XYZ file of C-alpha atoms in Angstrom:
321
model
C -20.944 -10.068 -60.148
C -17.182 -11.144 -59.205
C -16.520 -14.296 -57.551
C -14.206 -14.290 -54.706
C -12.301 -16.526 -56.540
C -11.302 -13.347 -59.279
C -11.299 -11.262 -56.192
C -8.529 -13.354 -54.786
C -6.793 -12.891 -58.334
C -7.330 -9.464 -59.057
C -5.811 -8.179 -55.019
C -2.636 -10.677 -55.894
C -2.229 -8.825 -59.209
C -2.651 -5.584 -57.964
C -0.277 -6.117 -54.754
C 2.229 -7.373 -57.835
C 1.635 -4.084 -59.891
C 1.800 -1.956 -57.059
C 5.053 -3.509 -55.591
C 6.714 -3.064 -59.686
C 6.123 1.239 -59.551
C 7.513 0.832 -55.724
C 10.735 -0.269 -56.698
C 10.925 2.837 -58.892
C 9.131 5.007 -56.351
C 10.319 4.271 -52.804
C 7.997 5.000 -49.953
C 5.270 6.189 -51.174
C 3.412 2.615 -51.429
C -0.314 4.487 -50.366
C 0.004 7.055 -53.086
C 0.970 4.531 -55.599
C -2.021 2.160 -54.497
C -4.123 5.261 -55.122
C -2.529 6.100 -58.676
C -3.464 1.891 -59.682
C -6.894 2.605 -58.030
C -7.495 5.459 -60.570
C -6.206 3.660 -63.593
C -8.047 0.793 -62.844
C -11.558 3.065 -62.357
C -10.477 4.088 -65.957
C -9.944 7.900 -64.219
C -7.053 10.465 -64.283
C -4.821 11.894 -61.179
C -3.474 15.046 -59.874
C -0.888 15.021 -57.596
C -0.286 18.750 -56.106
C 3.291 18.834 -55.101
C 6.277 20.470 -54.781
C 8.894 20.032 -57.572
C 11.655 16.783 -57.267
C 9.034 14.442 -55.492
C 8.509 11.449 -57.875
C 6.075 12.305 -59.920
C 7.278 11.596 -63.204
C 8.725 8.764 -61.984
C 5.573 7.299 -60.737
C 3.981 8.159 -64.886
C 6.623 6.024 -65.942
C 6.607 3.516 -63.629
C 3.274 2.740 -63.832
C 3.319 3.151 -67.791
C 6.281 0.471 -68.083
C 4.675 -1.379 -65.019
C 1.668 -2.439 -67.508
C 3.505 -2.383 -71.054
C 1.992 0.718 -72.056
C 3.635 4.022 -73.630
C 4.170 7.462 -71.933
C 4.264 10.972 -72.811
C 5.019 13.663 -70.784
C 3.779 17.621 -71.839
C 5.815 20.623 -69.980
C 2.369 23.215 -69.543
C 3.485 26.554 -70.570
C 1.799 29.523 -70.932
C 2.380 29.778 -75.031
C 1.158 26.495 -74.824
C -1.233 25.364 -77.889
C -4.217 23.544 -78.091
C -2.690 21.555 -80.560
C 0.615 21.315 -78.843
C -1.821 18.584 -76.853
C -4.534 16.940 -79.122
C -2.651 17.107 -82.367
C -2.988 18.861 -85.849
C -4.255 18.251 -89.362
C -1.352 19.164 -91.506
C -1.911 20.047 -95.470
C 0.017 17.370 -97.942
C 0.954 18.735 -100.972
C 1.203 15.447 -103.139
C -1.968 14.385 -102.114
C -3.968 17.611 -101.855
C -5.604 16.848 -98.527
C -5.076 17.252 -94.443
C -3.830 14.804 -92.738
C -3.806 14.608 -88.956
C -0.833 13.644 -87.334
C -1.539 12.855 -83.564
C -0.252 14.704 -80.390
C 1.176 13.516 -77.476
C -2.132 12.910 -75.552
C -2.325 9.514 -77.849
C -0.591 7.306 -75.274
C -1.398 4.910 -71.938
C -0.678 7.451 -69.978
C -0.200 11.190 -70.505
C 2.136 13.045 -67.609
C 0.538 16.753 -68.036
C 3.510 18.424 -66.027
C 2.173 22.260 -64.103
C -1.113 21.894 -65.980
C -2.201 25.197 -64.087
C 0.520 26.988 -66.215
C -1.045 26.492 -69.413
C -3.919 28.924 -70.319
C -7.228 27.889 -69.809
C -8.075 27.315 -73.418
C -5.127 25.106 -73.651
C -6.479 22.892 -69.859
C -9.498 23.221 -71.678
C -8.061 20.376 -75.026
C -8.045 17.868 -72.380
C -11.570 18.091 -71.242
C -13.177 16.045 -73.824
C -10.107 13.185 -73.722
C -10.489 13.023 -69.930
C -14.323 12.438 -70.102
C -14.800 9.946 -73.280
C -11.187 8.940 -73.739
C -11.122 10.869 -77.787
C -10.427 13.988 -79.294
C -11.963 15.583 -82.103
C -10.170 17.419 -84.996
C -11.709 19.382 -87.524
C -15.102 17.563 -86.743
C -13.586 14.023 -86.972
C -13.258 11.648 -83.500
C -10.415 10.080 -82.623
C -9.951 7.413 -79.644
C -6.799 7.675 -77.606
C -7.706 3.871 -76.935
C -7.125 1.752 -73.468
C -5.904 2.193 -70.922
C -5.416 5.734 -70.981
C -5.131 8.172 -67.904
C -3.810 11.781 -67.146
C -1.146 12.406 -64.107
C -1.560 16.202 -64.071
C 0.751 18.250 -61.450
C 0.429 21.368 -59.924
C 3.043 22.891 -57.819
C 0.933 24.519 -54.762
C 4.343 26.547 -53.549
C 4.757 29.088 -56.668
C 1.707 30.163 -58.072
C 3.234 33.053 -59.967
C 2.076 33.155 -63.431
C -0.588 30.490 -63.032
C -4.106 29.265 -64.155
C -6.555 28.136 -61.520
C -8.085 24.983 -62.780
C -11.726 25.610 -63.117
C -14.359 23.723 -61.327
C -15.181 21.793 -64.195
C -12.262 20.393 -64.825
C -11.196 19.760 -61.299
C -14.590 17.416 -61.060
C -12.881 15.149 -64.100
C -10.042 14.314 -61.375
C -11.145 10.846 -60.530
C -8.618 11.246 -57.356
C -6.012 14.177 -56.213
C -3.408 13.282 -53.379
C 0.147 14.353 -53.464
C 3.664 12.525 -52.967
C 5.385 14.359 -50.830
C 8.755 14.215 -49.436
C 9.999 10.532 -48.932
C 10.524 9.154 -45.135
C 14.054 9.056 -43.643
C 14.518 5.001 -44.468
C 13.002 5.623 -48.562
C 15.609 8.923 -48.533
C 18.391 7.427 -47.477
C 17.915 4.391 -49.913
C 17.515 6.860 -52.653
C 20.876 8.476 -51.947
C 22.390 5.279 -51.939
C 21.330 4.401 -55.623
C 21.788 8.092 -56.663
C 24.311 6.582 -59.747
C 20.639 4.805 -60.613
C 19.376 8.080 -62.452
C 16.435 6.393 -63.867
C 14.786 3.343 -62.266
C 11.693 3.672 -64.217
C 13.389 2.587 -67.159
C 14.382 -1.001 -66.147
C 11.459 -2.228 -64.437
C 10.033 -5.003 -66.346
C 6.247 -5.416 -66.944
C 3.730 -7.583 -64.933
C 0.487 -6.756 -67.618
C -0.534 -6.100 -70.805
C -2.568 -3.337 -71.480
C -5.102 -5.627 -72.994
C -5.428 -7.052 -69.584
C -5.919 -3.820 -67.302
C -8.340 -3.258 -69.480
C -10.120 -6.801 -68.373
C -8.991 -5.788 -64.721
C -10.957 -2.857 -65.272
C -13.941 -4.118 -66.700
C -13.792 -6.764 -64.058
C -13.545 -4.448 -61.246
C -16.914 -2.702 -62.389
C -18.537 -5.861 -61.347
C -17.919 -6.045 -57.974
C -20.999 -5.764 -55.604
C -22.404 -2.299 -53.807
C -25.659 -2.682 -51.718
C -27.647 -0.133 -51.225
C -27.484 0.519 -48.155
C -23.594 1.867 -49.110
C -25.312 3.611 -51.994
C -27.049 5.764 -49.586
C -24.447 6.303 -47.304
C -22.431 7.824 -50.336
C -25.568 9.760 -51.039
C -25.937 11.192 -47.557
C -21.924 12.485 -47.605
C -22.782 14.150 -50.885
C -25.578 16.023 -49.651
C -23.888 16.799 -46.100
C -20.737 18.341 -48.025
C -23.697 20.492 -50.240
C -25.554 21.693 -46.814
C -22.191 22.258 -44.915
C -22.379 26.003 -44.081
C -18.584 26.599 -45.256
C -19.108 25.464 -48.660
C -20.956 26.895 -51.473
C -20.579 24.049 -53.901
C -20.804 20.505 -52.314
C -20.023 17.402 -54.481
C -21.388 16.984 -57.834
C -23.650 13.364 -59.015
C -20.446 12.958 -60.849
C -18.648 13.162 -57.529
C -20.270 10.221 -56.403
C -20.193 8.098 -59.274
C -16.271 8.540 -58.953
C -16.263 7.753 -55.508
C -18.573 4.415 -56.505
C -15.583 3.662 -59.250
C -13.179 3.974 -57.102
C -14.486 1.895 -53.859
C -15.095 -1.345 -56.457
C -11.041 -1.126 -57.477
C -10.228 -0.885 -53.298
C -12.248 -3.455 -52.391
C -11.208 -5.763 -55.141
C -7.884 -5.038 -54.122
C -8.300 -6.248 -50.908
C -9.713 -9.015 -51.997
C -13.069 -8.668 -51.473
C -16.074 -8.617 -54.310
C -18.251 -6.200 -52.155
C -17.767 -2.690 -50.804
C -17.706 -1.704 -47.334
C -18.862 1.468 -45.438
C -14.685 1.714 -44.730
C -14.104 1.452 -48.372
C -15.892 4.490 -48.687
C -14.324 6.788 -45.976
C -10.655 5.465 -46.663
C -11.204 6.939 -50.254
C -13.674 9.874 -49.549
C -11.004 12.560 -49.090
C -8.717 11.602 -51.783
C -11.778 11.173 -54.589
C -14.119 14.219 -53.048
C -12.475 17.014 -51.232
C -11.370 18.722 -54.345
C -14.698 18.619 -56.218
C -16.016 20.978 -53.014
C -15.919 24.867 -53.605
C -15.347 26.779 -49.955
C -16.888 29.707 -48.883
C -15.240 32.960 -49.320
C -15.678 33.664 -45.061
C -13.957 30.111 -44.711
C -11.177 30.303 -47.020
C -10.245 33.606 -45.083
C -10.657 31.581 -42.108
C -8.146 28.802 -43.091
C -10.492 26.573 -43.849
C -9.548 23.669 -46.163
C -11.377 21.127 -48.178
C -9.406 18.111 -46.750
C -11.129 19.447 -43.016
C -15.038 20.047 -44.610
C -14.484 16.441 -45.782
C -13.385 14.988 -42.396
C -15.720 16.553 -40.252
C -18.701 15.221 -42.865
C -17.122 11.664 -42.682
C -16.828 12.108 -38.953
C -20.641 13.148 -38.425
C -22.564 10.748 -41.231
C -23.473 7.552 -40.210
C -22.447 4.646 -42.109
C -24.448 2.012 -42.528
C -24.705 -0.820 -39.370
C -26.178 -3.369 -41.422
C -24.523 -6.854 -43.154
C -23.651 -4.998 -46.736
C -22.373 -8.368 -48.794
């Protein structure tokens, strides 16, 4: 179990990572505290936005933020399986295949419009975003650690797109968006608009050998039960909700378990709260649910079936250290 001593140590280091991708991505401090929560859950993001908000930035912030590499894929629809994973190329002088890797060997992997691609090609990264490998011709390969998927979806245009399918949607640890900077963060953007790529000179604060001890030490920190059930309960609320007909998955809940131990260690605490839970409930759930037909013709959103479940289950009034 973590000590609050490596509580204390692990919100410090966080505040310091998350302050390094700010300076490259102004404004959008919540978002970003998200994206770390993810990485350090060992989980992947999508961020559904419109076009020229940050988000490559952010990939490369965070990837030079923690000394780790970055590759970013443009989804198209002529775009390959193997455009992704890799291929096993024949060598003449040697008479045998040898596999020379793809882009999705790398910290982190910046899948740009993933819903353009066809749904074979979303499908390559199914196996990499569940057990961090790929295999080729029958033979494994691990991407290593950290690694972690920023997919983007542009919600405006949907012309010529691929709906992600369920399952994949459920391998989303979280999915927030950036959105337009405030008046202050715009303004200080024009300012530096000579500064064409601040991503590129801010200077790291980790190895990727130690995220990977971050993350193994955030999977220590303490959940009582009595928070276990509470996540339980908003599971099966979100499944009996009349406007859904696909509530959230076990998997659903083990993400939002993940992803409570990396908040509360980030806020210095070794336990999780009830709060912990409904600050990240929306964020880590309300894309796993499927709606109704009769709501989604009514408006209805996910984001709303979430908040009204939040709103109406009752945490637990208990002591939960």
């Amino acid at each position: 179990m973590m000590t609050p001593e490596q509580a204390g140590w692990f919100a410090e280091t966080f505040e310091a990572l998350t302050a390094n991708v700010s300076k490259a991505v102004l404004g959008k401090e919540h978002t970003i505290r998200l994206a770390m929560t993810a990485m350090l859950a060992e989980g992947h993001l999508l961020l559904e936005d419109a076009p020229g908000t940050g988000k490559t930035s952010l990939a490369r912030a965070m990837a030079a933020t923690v000394q780790g590499t970055h590759h970013r894929i443009q989804f198209t629809p002529d775009l390959l399986p193997s455009d992704v994973t890799g291929v096993s190329v024949y060598d003449q002088s040697t008479g045998s295949f040898t596999f020379h890797r793809g882009p999705v060997f790398t910290s982190i992997l910046l899948a740009d419009e993933i819903n353009r691609a066809s749904p074979k090609t979303q499908s390559a990264l199914l196996e990499v975003m569940e057990e961090a490998r790929v295999t080729v011709d029958g033979v494994p390969y691990d991407v290593g650690r950290p690694f972690m998927v920023i997919a983007t979806q542009n919600p405006i245009e949907q012309a010529g797109t691929y709906k992600l399918p369920e399952a994949q949607l459920d391998r989303f640890l979280i999915k927030t968006s950036l959105g337009y900077p405030d008046h202050a963060s715009t303004v200080r953007i024009l300012a530096g608009a000579a500064d064409r790529d601040r991503a590129s000179r801010l200077a790291p604060k980790i190895t990727t050998e130690a995220l990977a001890e971050m993350a193994d030490m955030a999977a220590t920190v303490h959940v009582d039960e009595a928070v276990l059930d509470y996540v339980s309960r908003l599971a099966e609320a979100t499944r009996e909700d009349a406007r859904t007909r696909l509530g959230v998955s076990v998997r659903g809940c083990l993400a939002l378990v993940r992803s409570a131990k990396v908040w509360a260690a980030s806020l210095g605490r070794p336990f999780v709260i009830p709060d912990d839970i409904k600050d990240l409930a929306e964020p880590v759930l309300a894309h796993r649910l499927v709606l109704d037909v009769e709501a989604e013709f009514a408006g209805v959103t996910s984001d709303e079936v979430l908040q009204d479940v939040v709103a109406t289950t009752a945490p637990p009034v208990e002591r939960v250290v």
